[in-house]
Coordinates of N, CA and C in Angstrom, one line a residue:
M1 N 0.8 -1.2 0.0 CA 0.0 0.0 0.0 C 0.9 1.2 0.0
E2 N 0.5 2.2 -0.8 CA 1.2 3.5 -0.8 C 0.9 4.4 0.4
T3 N 1.9 5.0 0.9 CA 1.7 6.1 1.9 C 0.9 7.2 1.2
T4 N -0.1 7.7 1.9 CA -0.9 8.8 1.4 C -1.0 9.9 2.5
L5 N -0.7 11.1 2.1 CA -0.8 12.2 3.0 C -2.1 13.0 2.7
I6 N -2.9 13.3 3.6 CA -4.1 14.2 3.4 C -3.6 15.6 3.9
Y7 N -3.6 16.5 3.0 CA -3.2 17.9 3.4 C -4.3 18.9 3.1
S8 N -4.2 20.1 3.7 CA -5.2 21.1 3.5 C -4.5 22.4 3.0
V9 N -5.4 23.1 2.3 CA -5.0 24.5 1.8 C -6.1 25.4 2.2
P10 N -5.8 26.7 2.3 CA -4.5 27.3 2.1 C -3.7 27.4 3.4
F11 N -2.3 27.5 3.3 CA -1.4 27.7 4.4 C -1.5 26.7 5.5
G12 N -1.7 25.5 5.2 CA -1.8 24.5 6.2 C -0.4 24.1 6.8
C13 N -0.4 23.6 8.0 CA 0.9 23.2 8.5 C 1.3 21.8 7.9
S14 N 0.3 21.2 7.2 CA 0.6 20.0 6.5 C 1.7 20.2 5.4
F15 N 1.9 21.4 5.1 CA 3.0 21.8 4.2 C 4.3 21.1 4.6
A16 N 4.6 21.1 5.9 CA 5.8 20.5 6.4 C 5.9 19.0 6.0
A17 N 4.8 18.3 6.1 CA 4.9 16.9 5.7 C 5.1 16.7 4.2
I18 N 4.5 17.6 3.4 CA 4.7 17.4 2.0 C 6.2 17.6 1.7
A19 N 6.8 18.6 2.2 CA 8.3 18.8 2.0 C 9.1 17.6 2.5
A20 N 8.7 17.1 3.7 CA 9.5 16.0 4.3 C 9.3 14.8 3.4
L21 N 8.2 14.5 2.9 CA 8.0 13.4 2.0 C 8.9 13.5 0.8
E22 N 8.9 14.7 0.2 CA 9.8 15.0 -0.9 C 11.3 14.7 -0.6
W23 N 11.7 15.2 0.6 CA 13.1 15.0 1.0 C 13.4 13.5 1.3
S24 N 12.4 12.8 1.7 CA 12.6 11.4 2.2 C 12.9 10.4 1.0
G25 N 12.4 10.7 -0.2 CA 12.5 9.8 -1.3 C 11.6 8.6 -1.3
L26 N 10.7 8.6 -0.2 CA 9.7 7.5 -0.1 C 8.6 7.7 -1.2
P27 N 8.0 6.6 -1.7 CA 6.9 6.7 -2.6 C 5.7 7.2 -1.8
Y28 N 4.9 8.1 -2.4 CA 3.7 8.6 -1.7 C 2.7 9.2 -2.6
Q29 N 1.5 9.3 -2.1 CA 0.4 10.0 -2.8 C -0.1 11.1 -1.9
L30 N -0.8 12.1 -2.5 CA -1.4 13.2 -1.8 C -2.9 13.2 -2.0
A31 N -3.6 13.6 -1.0 CA -5.1 13.8 -1.1 C -5.3 15.2 -0.5
R32 N -6.1 16.0 -1.2 CA -6.2 17.5 -0.9 C -7.6 17.7 -0.3
V33 N -7.5 18.6 0.8 CA -8.7 19.0 1.5 C -8.7 20.6 1.4
E34 N -9.8 21.1 0.9 CA -10.0 22.6 0.9 C -10.5 23.0 2.3
A35 N -9.7 23.7 3.0 CA -10.1 24.1 4.4 C -11.3 25.0 4.5
R36 N -11.5 25.7 3.4 CA -12.7 26.7 3.4 C -13.9 26.0 2.9
D37 N -13.8 24.8 2.5 CA -15.0 24.0 1.9 C -15.5 23.0 2.9
P38 N -16.7 23.3 3.6 CA -17.2 22.4 4.6 C -17.4 21.0 4.1
A39 N -17.8 20.8 2.8 CA -18.0 19.5 2.3 C -16.7 18.7 2.2
S40 N -15.6 19.4 1.9 CA -14.3 18.8 1.8 C -13.8 18.3 3.2
K41 N -14.0 19.2 4.2 CA -13.6 19.0 5.6 C -14.4 17.9 6.3
Q42 N -15.7 17.7 5.8 CA -16.6 16.7 6.4 C -16.7 15.5 5.5
H43 N -15.9 15.3 4.6 CA -16.0 14.2 3.7 C -15.9 12.9 4.5
P44 N -16.8 11.9 4.3 CA -16.8 10.7 5.2 C -15.5 10.0 5.2
A45 N -14.8 9.9 4.0 CA -13.6 9.1 4.0 C -12.5 9.8 4.8
F46 N -12.5 11.2 4.8 CA -11.6 11.9 5.6 C -11.8 11.7 7.1
L47 N -13.1 11.8 7.5 CA -13.5 11.6 8.9 C -13.3 10.2 9.4
A48 N -13.3 9.3 8.5 CA -13.0 7.9 8.9 C -11.5 7.7 9.3
I49 N -10.7 8.6 8.7 CA -9.2 8.5 9.0 C -8.9 9.4 10.2
N50 N -9.5 10.6 10.2 CA -9.4 11.5 11.4 C -10.7 12.1 11.7
P51 N -11.4 11.6 12.7 CA -12.7 12.1 13.1 C -12.8 13.5 13.5
L52 N -11.6 14.1 13.9 CA -11.5 15.5 14.2 C -11.5 16.4 13.0
G53 N -11.4 15.8 11.8 CA -11.4 16.6 10.5 C -10.2 17.5 10.4
Q54 N -9.1 17.2 10.9 CA -7.9 18.0 10.9 C -6.8 17.4 10.1
T55 N -6.0 18.3 9.5 CA -4.8 17.8 8.7 C -3.5 18.3 9.4
P56 N -2.4 17.7 9.1 CA -2.2 16.5 8.2 C -2.7 15.2 8.8
A57 N -3.1 14.3 8.0 CA -3.4 12.9 8.4 C -2.7 12.0 7.4
L58 N -2.1 11.0 7.9 CA -1.3 10.1 7.0 C -1.9 8.7 7.1
L59 N -2.0 8.1 5.9 CA -2.3 6.7 5.8 C -0.9 6.0 5.5
T60 N -0.4 5.3 6.5 CA 1.0 4.8 6.3 C 1.0 3.6 5.3
H61 N 2.2 3.2 4.9 CA 2.4 2.1 4.0 C 1.8 0.8 4.5
A62 N 1.5 0.8 5.8 CA 0.9 -0.4 6.4 C -0.6 -0.3 6.4
G63 N -1.2 0.9 6.0 CA -2.6 1.1 6.0 C -3.2 1.7 7.3
A64 N -2.3 2.1 8.2 CA -2.8 2.6 9.5 C -2.8 4.1 9.4
P65 N -3.8 4.8 10.1 CA -3.8 6.2 10.1 C -2.9 6.7 11.2
L66 N -2.2 7.8 10.8 CA -1.3 8.5 11.8 C -1.6 10.0 11.7
L67 N -1.8 10.5 12.9 CA -2.3 11.9 13.0 C -1.3 12.8 13.8
E68 N -1.4 14.1 13.6 CA -0.6 15.1 14.2 C 0.8 15.2 13.5
S69 N 1.1 16.5 13.2 CA 2.3 16.8 12.4 C 3.5 16.2 13.0
M70 N 3.7 16.4 14.3 CA 5.0 15.9 14.9 C 5.1 14.4 14.8
A71 N 4.1 13.7 15.0 CA 4.1 12.2 14.9 C 4.4 11.8 13.4
I72 N 3.8 12.5 12.5 CA 4.0 12.2 11.1 C 5.4 12.5 10.7
L73 N 5.9 13.6 11.1 CA 7.3 14.0 10.7 C 8.3 13.0 11.3
L74 N 8.1 12.6 12.5 CA 9.1 11.7 13.1 C 9.0 10.3 12.5
H75 N 7.8 9.9 12.1 CA 7.6 8.7 11.4 C 8.3 8.7 10.0
L76 N 8.2 9.8 9.3 CA 8.9 9.8 8.0 C 10.4 9.8 8.2
A77 N 10.9 10.5 9.2 CA 12.3 10.5 9.4 C 12.8 9.1 9.8
A78 N 12.0 8.4 10.5 CA 12.5 7.0 10.9 C 12.4 6.1 9.8
R79 N 11.5 6.3 8.8 CA 11.3 5.4 7.7 C 12.4 5.7 6.6
A80 N 13.0 6.8 6.7 CA 14.0 7.1 5.7 C 15.3 7.6 6.4
P81 N 16.0 6.7 7.1 CA 17.1 7.1 7.9 C 18.3 7.6 7.1
A82 N 18.4 7.3 5.8 CA 19.5 7.8 5.0 C 19.3 9.2 4.4
S83 N 18.0 9.7 4.7 CA 17.7 11.0 4.1 C 18.2 12.2 4.9
G84 N 18.6 12.0 6.1 CA 19.1 13.1 6.9 C 18.0 13.9 7.6
L85 N 16.7 13.4 7.5 CA 15.6 14.1 8.0 C 15.6 14.1 9.6
G86 N 16.2 13.0 10.1 CA 16.3 12.9 11.6 C 17.6 12.2 12.0
F87 N 17.6 11.8 13.2 CA 18.8 11.2 13.8 C 18.5 9.9 14.6
A88 N 19.5 9.1 14.8 CA 19.3 7.9 15.6 C 18.9 8.3 17.1
Q89 N 18.1 7.5 17.6 CA 17.7 7.7 19.0 C 18.9 7.5 19.9
D90 N 18.8 8.1 21.1 CA 19.8 8.1 22.1 C 21.1 8.8 21.7
T91 N 20.9 9.9 20.9 CA 22.1 10.7 20.5 C 21.7 12.1 20.8
P92 N 22.7 13.0 21.1 CA 22.5 14.4 21.3 C 21.7 15.1 20.2
Q93 N 22.0 14.7 18.9 CA 21.3 15.3 17.8 C 19.8 14.9 17.8
Y94 N 19.5 13.7 18.2 CA 18.1 13.3 18.3 C 17.4 14.1 19.4
D95 N 18.0 14.3 20.5 CA 17.4 15.1 21.6 C 17.2 16.5 21.1
R96 N 18.1 17.1 20.5 CA 18.0 18.5 20.0 C 16.8 18.6 19.0
L97 N 16.8 17.6 18.1 CA 15.7 17.6 17.1 C 14.3 17.6 17.7
N98 N 14.2 16.7 18.7 CA 12.9 16.6 19.4 C 12.6 17.8 20.2
S99 N 13.6 18.5 20.7 CA 13.4 19.7 21.5 C 12.9 20.8 20.6
V100 N 13.6 21.1 19.5 CA 13.2 22.2 18.6 C 11.9 21.9 17.9
L101 N 11.7 20.6 17.5 CA 10.4 20.3 16.9 C 9.2 20.4 17.8
S102 N 9.4 20.0 19.1 CA 8.4 20.2 20.1 C 8.1 21.7 20.3
F103 N 9.1 22.5 20.4 CA 8.9 23.9 20.5 C 8.0 24.5 19.3
L104 N 8.4 24.1 18.1 CA 7.7 24.6 17.0 C 6.2 24.1 16.9
H105 N 6.0 22.8 17.3 CA 4.7 22.2 17.2 C 3.8 22.7 18.3
T106 N 4.3 23.1 19.4 CA 3.5 23.6 20.5 C 3.5 25.1 20.7
T107 N 4.6 25.6 21.2 CA 4.7 27.0 21.6 C 4.6 27.9 20.3
F108 N 5.4 27.6 19.3 CA 5.4 28.5 18.1 C 4.0 28.5 17.4
H109 N 3.6 27.3 17.1 CA 2.3 27.1 16.4 C 1.2 27.8 17.2
A110 N 1.1 27.5 18.5 CA 0.1 28.1 19.3 C 0.1 29.6 19.4
A111 N 1.3 30.2 19.2 CA 1.4 31.7 19.3 C 0.5 32.3 18.2
F112 N 0.3 31.7 17.1 CA -0.5 32.3 16.0 C -2.0 32.1 16.2
M113 N -2.4 31.3 17.1 CA -3.9 30.9 17.2 C -4.7 32.1 17.6
P114 N -4.3 33.0 18.5 CA -5.2 34.2 18.8 C -5.4 35.0 17.5
A115 N -4.4 35.1 16.7 CA -4.6 35.9 15.4 C -5.6 35.3 14.5
F116 N -5.5 34.0 14.4 CA -6.5 33.3 13.5 C -7.9 33.4 14.1
Q117 N -8.0 33.4 15.4 CA -9.3 33.6 16.1 C -9.8 35.0 15.8
A118 N -8.9 36.0 15.9 CA -9.3 37.3 15.6 C -9.8 37.5 14.2
S119 N -9.1 36.9 13.3 CA -9.5 37.0 11.8 C -10.8 36.4 11.5
R120 N -11.3 35.5 12.3 CA -12.6 34.9 12.1 C -13.7 35.6 12.9
A121 N -13.3 36.6 13.8 CA -14.3 37.2 14.6 C -15.1 38.3 13.8
P122 N -16.3 38.6 14.2 CA -17.1 39.7 13.6 C -16.4 41.0 13.9
E123 N -16.5 42.0 13.0 CA -15.9 43.3 13.2 C -16.3 44.0 14.5
T124 N -17.5 43.6 15.0 CA -18.0 44.2 16.2 C -17.5 43.5 17.5
D125 N -16.7 42.5 17.3 CA -16.2 41.8 18.5 C -15.0 42.5 19.1
A126 N -15.2 43.1 20.2 CA -14.1 43.9 20.8 C -12.9 43.0 21.3
R127 N -13.1 41.7 21.4 CA -12.1 40.8 21.8 C -11.0 40.6 20.7
A128 N -11.3 40.9 19.5 CA -10.4 40.7 18.4 C -9.1 41.5 18.5
A129 N -9.2 42.7 19.0 CA -8.0 43.5 19.2 C -7.1 42.9 20.3
I130 N -7.7 42.4 21.3 CA -7.0 41.8 22.4 C -6.3 40.5 21.9
W131 N -7.0 39.7 21.1 CA -6.4 38.5 20.6 C -5.2 38.8 19.7
R132 N -5.4 39.9 18.9 CA -4.3 40.2 18.0 C -3.1 40.7 18.8
E133 N -3.3 41.5 19.8 CA -2.2 41.9 20.7 C -1.5 40.7 21.4
M134 N -2.3 39.8 21.8 CA -1.7 38.5 22.4 C -0.8 37.8 21.3
A135 N -1.3 37.7 20.1 CA -0.6 37.0 19.1 C 0.7 37.7 18.7
V136 N 0.7 39.1 18.6 CA 1.9 39.8 18.4 C 3.0 39.6 19.4
E137 N 2.6 39.6 20.7 CA 3.5 39.4 21.8 C 4.1 37.9 21.7
K138 N 3.2 37.0 21.6 CA 3.6 35.6 21.6 C 4.5 35.2 20.4
V139 N 4.1 35.7 19.2 CA 4.9 35.4 18.0 C 6.3 36.0 18.1
N140 N 6.4 37.2 18.5 CA 7.7 37.9 18.6 C 8.5 37.3 19.7
K141 N 7.9 36.9 20.7 CA 8.7 36.2 21.8 C 9.2 34.8 21.3
S142 N 8.4 34.1 20.5 CA 8.8 32.8 19.9 C 9.9 33.0 18.9
L143 N 9.8 34.1 18.0 CA 10.8 34.4 17.0 C 12.1 34.7 17.7
A144 N 12.1 35.4 18.8 CA 13.3 35.8 19.5 C 14.0 34.5 20.0
H145 N 13.2 33.5 20.5 CA 13.8 32.2 20.9 C 14.3 31.5 19.7
L146 N 13.7 31.5 18.6 CA 14.2 30.9 17.4 C 15.6 31.5 17.0
E147 N 15.8 32.8 17.2 CA 17.1 33.4 17.0 C 18.1 32.8 17.8
R148 N 17.8 32.6 19.1 CA 18.7 31.9 20.0 C 19.1 30.5 19.6
L149 N 18.0 29.8 19.1 CA 18.2 28.4 18.7 C 19.1 28.3 17.4
L150 N 19.0 29.4 16.6 CA 19.8 29.3 15.3 C 21.1 30.0 15.3
A151 N 21.4 30.7 16.4 CA 22.7 31.4 16.5 C 23.9 30.5 16.3
G152 N 24.7 30.8 15.3 CA 25.9 30.0 14.9 C 25.6 28.7 14.3
R153 N 24.3 28.5 13.8 CA 24.0 27.2 13.2 C 23.5 27.4 11.8
T154 N 23.7 26.4 10.9 CA 23.2 26.5 9.6 C 21.7 26.2 9.5
W155 N 21.3 25.1 10.3 CA 19.9 24.7 10.3 C 19.5 24.5 11.8
L156 N 18.2 24.3 12.0 CA 17.7 24.2 13.4 C 18.4 23.0 14.2
A157 N 18.5 21.9 13.5 CA 19.0 20.7 14.2 C 20.2 20.0 13.6
S158 N 20.7 20.6 12.5 CA 21.8 20.0 11.7 C 22.6 21.1 11.1
D159 N 23.9 20.9 10.9 CA 24.7 21.8 10.2 C 25.0 21.4 8.7
T160 N 24.4 20.3 8.3 CA 24.7 19.8 7.0 C 23.5 19.8 6.0
A161 N 22.2 19.7 6.5 CA 21.1 19.6 5.7 C 19.8 19.9 6.5
P162 N 18.8 20.4 5.9 CA 17.5 20.7 6.7 C 16.9 19.4 7.1
T163 N 16.3 19.4 8.3 CA 15.6 18.2 8.9 C 14.1 18.5 8.9
I164 N 13.4 17.6 9.5 CA 11.9 17.8 9.7 C 11.6 19.0 10.5
A165 N 12.5 19.5 11.4 CA 12.3 20.7 12.1 C 12.3 21.9 11.2
D166 N 13.2 21.9 10.2 CA 13.2 23.1 9.3 C 12.0 23.1 8.4
A167 N 11.5 21.9 8.0 CA 10.3 21.8 7.2 C 9.1 22.4 8.0
Y168 N 9.0 22.1 9.3 CA 7.9 22.7 10.1 C 8.1 24.2 10.3
L169 N 9.3 24.6 10.4 CA 9.6 26.0 10.5 C 9.1 26.7 9.3
A170 N 9.4 26.2 8.1 CA 8.9 26.8 6.8 C 7.4 26.8 6.8
A171 N 6.7 25.8 7.3 CA 5.3 25.8 7.3 C 4.6 26.8 8.2
T172 N 5.2 27.2 9.3 CA 4.6 28.0 10.3 C 5.1 29.5 10.3
A173 N 6.4 29.7 10.1 CA 6.9 31.0 10.2 C 6.3 31.9 9.0
R174 N 5.9 31.3 7.9 CA 5.3 32.1 6.8 C 4.0 32.8 7.2
W175 N 3.4 32.5 8.3 CA 2.2 33.1 8.7 C 2.5 34.5 9.3
A176 N 3.7 34.8 9.8 CA 3.9 36.0 10.6 C 3.7 37.3 9.9
E177 N 4.2 37.4 8.6 CA 4.0 38.7 7.9 C 2.6 38.9 7.3
P178 N 2.1 37.8 6.7 CA 0.7 38.0 6.1 C -0.3 38.4 7.2
L179 N -0.1 37.9 8.4 CA -1.0 38.2 9.5 C -0.6 39.5 10.2
Q180 N 0.5 40.1 9.8 CA 1.0 41.4 10.3 C 1.3 41.3 11.8
L181 N 2.0 40.2 12.2 CA 2.3 40.0 13.6 C 3.8 40.3 13.9
A182 N 4.6 40.2 12.8 CA 6.1 40.4 13.1 C 6.7 40.7 11.7
R183 N 7.9 41.3 11.8 CA 8.7 41.5 10.6 C 9.9 40.5 10.7
L184 N 9.9 39.6 9.7 CA 11.0 38.6 9.8 C 12.4 39.2 9.6
A185 N 12.5 40.4 9.0 CA 13.8 41.1 8.9 C 14.3 41.4 10.3
D186 N 13.5 41.5 11.3 CA 14.0 41.8 12.6 C 14.6 40.6 13.3
Y187 N 14.5 39.5 12.6 CA 15.1 38.2 13.1 C 16.0 37.6 12.1
P188 N 17.2 38.1 11.9 CA 18.0 37.8 10.8 C 18.4 36.3 10.6
D189 N 18.6 35.6 11.7 CA 19.0 34.2 11.5 C 17.8 33.4 11.0
T190 N 16.6 33.7 11.6 CA 15.4 33.0 11.1 C 15.1 33.4 9.6
A191 N 15.3 34.6 9.3 CA 15.1 35.1 7.9 C 16.1 34.4 7.0
R192 N 17.3 34.2 7.5 CA 18.4 33.6 6.6 C 18.0 32.1 6.3
V193 N 17.5 31.4 7.4 CA 17.1 30.0 7.2 C 15.9 29.9 6.3
L194 N 14.9 30.8 6.5 CA 13.7 30.7 5.6 C 14.1 31.1 4.2
A195 N 15.0 32.0 4.0 CA 15.4 32.3 2.6 C 16.1 31.1 1.9
A196 N 16.9 30.4 2.7 CA 17.6 29.2 2.1 C 16.6 28.1 1.8
L197 N 15.6 27.9 2.7 CA 14.6 27.0 2.5 C 13.7 27.3 1.3
G198 N 13.6 28.6 1.0 CA 12.8 29.1 -0.1 C 13.4 28.7 -1.4
Q199 N 14.7 28.4 -1.5 CA 15.3 27.9 -2.7 C 15.4 26.4 -2.8
D200 N 15.0 25.7 -1.8 CA 15.1 24.3 -1.7 C 14.0 23.6 -2.6
P201 N 14.4 22.6 -3.5 CA 13.4 22.0 -4.4 C 12.2 21.4 -3.7
G202 N 12.4 20.8 -2.5 CA 11.3 20.2 -1.8 C 10.3 21.2 -1.3
I203 N 10.9 22.3 -0.8 CA 10.0 23.4 -0.3 C 9.3 24.1 -1.5
R204 N 10.0 24.3 -2.6 CA 9.3 24.8 -3.8 C 8.2 23.9 -4.3
F205 N 8.5 22.6 -4.3 CA 7.5 21.6 -4.7 C 6.3 21.7 -3.8
A206 N 6.4 21.8 -2.5 CA 5.3 21.9 -1.5 C 4.5 23.2 -1.8
H207 N 5.2 24.3 -2.1 CA 4.4 25.5 -2.5 C 3.6 25.3 -3.8
A208 N 4.2 24.7 -4.8 CA 3.5 24.5 -6.0 C 2.3 23.6 -5.8
I209 N 2.4 22.5 -5.0 CA 1.3 21.7 -4.6 C 0.2 22.5 -4.0
E210 N 0.5 23.3 -3.0 CA -0.5 24.1 -2.3 C -1.2 25.0 -3.3
D211 N -0.5 25.6 -4.2 CA -1.0 26.6 -5.1 C -1.7 25.9 -6.3
G212 N -1.7 24.6 -6.4 CA -2.3 23.9 -7.5 C -1.6 24.1 -8.8
L213 N -0.3 24.4 -8.8 CA 0.5 24.6 -10.0 C 1.2 23.3 -10.4
P214 N 1.7 23.2 -11.6 CA 2.5 22.1 -12.0 C 3.7 21.9 -11.0
A215 N 3.9 20.7 -10.5 CA 4.9 20.5 -9.5 C 5.8 19.4 -9.9
A216 N 7.1 19.7 -10.1 CA 8.1 18.7 -10.5 C 8.7 18.1 -9.3
S217 N 8.4 16.8 -9.1 CA 8.9 16.1 -7.9 C 10.3 15.6 -8.2
Q218 N 11.2 15.7 -7.2 CA 12.5 15.1 -7.2 C 12.5 14.0 -6.2
G219 N 11.3 13.6 -5.7 CA 11.2 12.5 -4.7 C 10.4 11.4 -5.3
G220 N 9.5 10.9 -4.4 CA 8.7 9.7 -4.8 C 7.2 10.0 -5.0
F221 N 6.9 11.2 -5.4 CA 5.5 11.6 -5.6 C 4.8 10.8 -6.7
L222 N 3.7 10.2 -6.4 CA 3.0 9.3 -7.3 C 1.7 10.0 -7.8
G223 N 1.4 11.2 -7.4 CA 0.2 11.9 -7.8 C -0.8 12.0 -6.7
H224 N -1.9 12.7 -7.1 CA -3.0 12.9 -6.2 C -4.0 11.8 -6.3
V225 N -4.7 11.6 -5.2 CA -5.8 10.6 -5.1 C -7.0 11.4 -4.5
A226 N -8.2 11.1 -5.1 CA -9.4 11.8 -4.5 C -9.8 11.2 -3.2
L227 N -10.4 12.0 -2.4 CA -10.9 11.5 -1.1 C -11.7 10.2 -1.2
D228 N -12.5 10.2 -2.2 CA -13.4 9.0 -2.5 C -12.6 7.7 -2.7
Q229 N -11.3 7.9 -3.1 CA -10.5 6.7 -3.5 C -9.6 6.3 -2.4
L230 N -9.6 6.9 -1.3 CA -8.7 6.6 -0.2 C -9.0 5.1 0.3
A231 N -8.0 4.4 0.6 CA -8.1 3.1 1.2 C -8.3 3.3 2.7
L232 N -9.5 3.0 3.2 CA -9.8 3.4 4.5 C -9.2 2.3 5.5
P233 N -8.8 2.7 6.7 CA -8.3 1.7 7.6 C -9.4 0.7 8.0
A234 N -9.1 -0.5 8.3 CA -10.0 -1.5 8.7 C -10.6 -1.2 10.1
G235 N -11.9 -1.5 10.2 CA -12.5 -1.3 11.6 C -12.9 0.1 11.8

């Protein structure tokens, strides 16, 4: 059975898993969910895999559902040990990767949530300004911590190649300026890494996939599959 990633657009954090799949060299398919389309989010096949209706969701090569970005990224790194996406357990590199990925998956990702909440609020909702103020503070505090993590380093967890942590950074840090929460130029090491990632073929592929443009895979991409065609887990 082929690995299948269910991802959402626009600007989903499932972007990280697309890039990681490209870097891994593993064969995989993609299934697209339009986040602004209720019918897509509530598709029975999607809900059979993730009853919460959230992305990313992975159908592994064994046919089992795997949910949550961090779990999916660690799974891909473990399945492709020669790709440099992760490190062997019980090593300092593995501990650092888990630490920075956990920070991105929890603290950094959560910092943006008040801004997303404010963007969905009616104009008459006085709480929106408070939520935005909270997001500005949290995002800038998190970016300052990213600067500390990147000081003197080429990538977040490696000095030779981007890892799953850098893929997740690319997926989430791109929210800061469109939401007008921070200026990435104020965080030069973070901006440097994001600029380097922007030239990476796997990251460019993930952008093209999200934008619905022709995407030239240098990995194991086998094409898209419709939600109706997903091989659902047994039981």
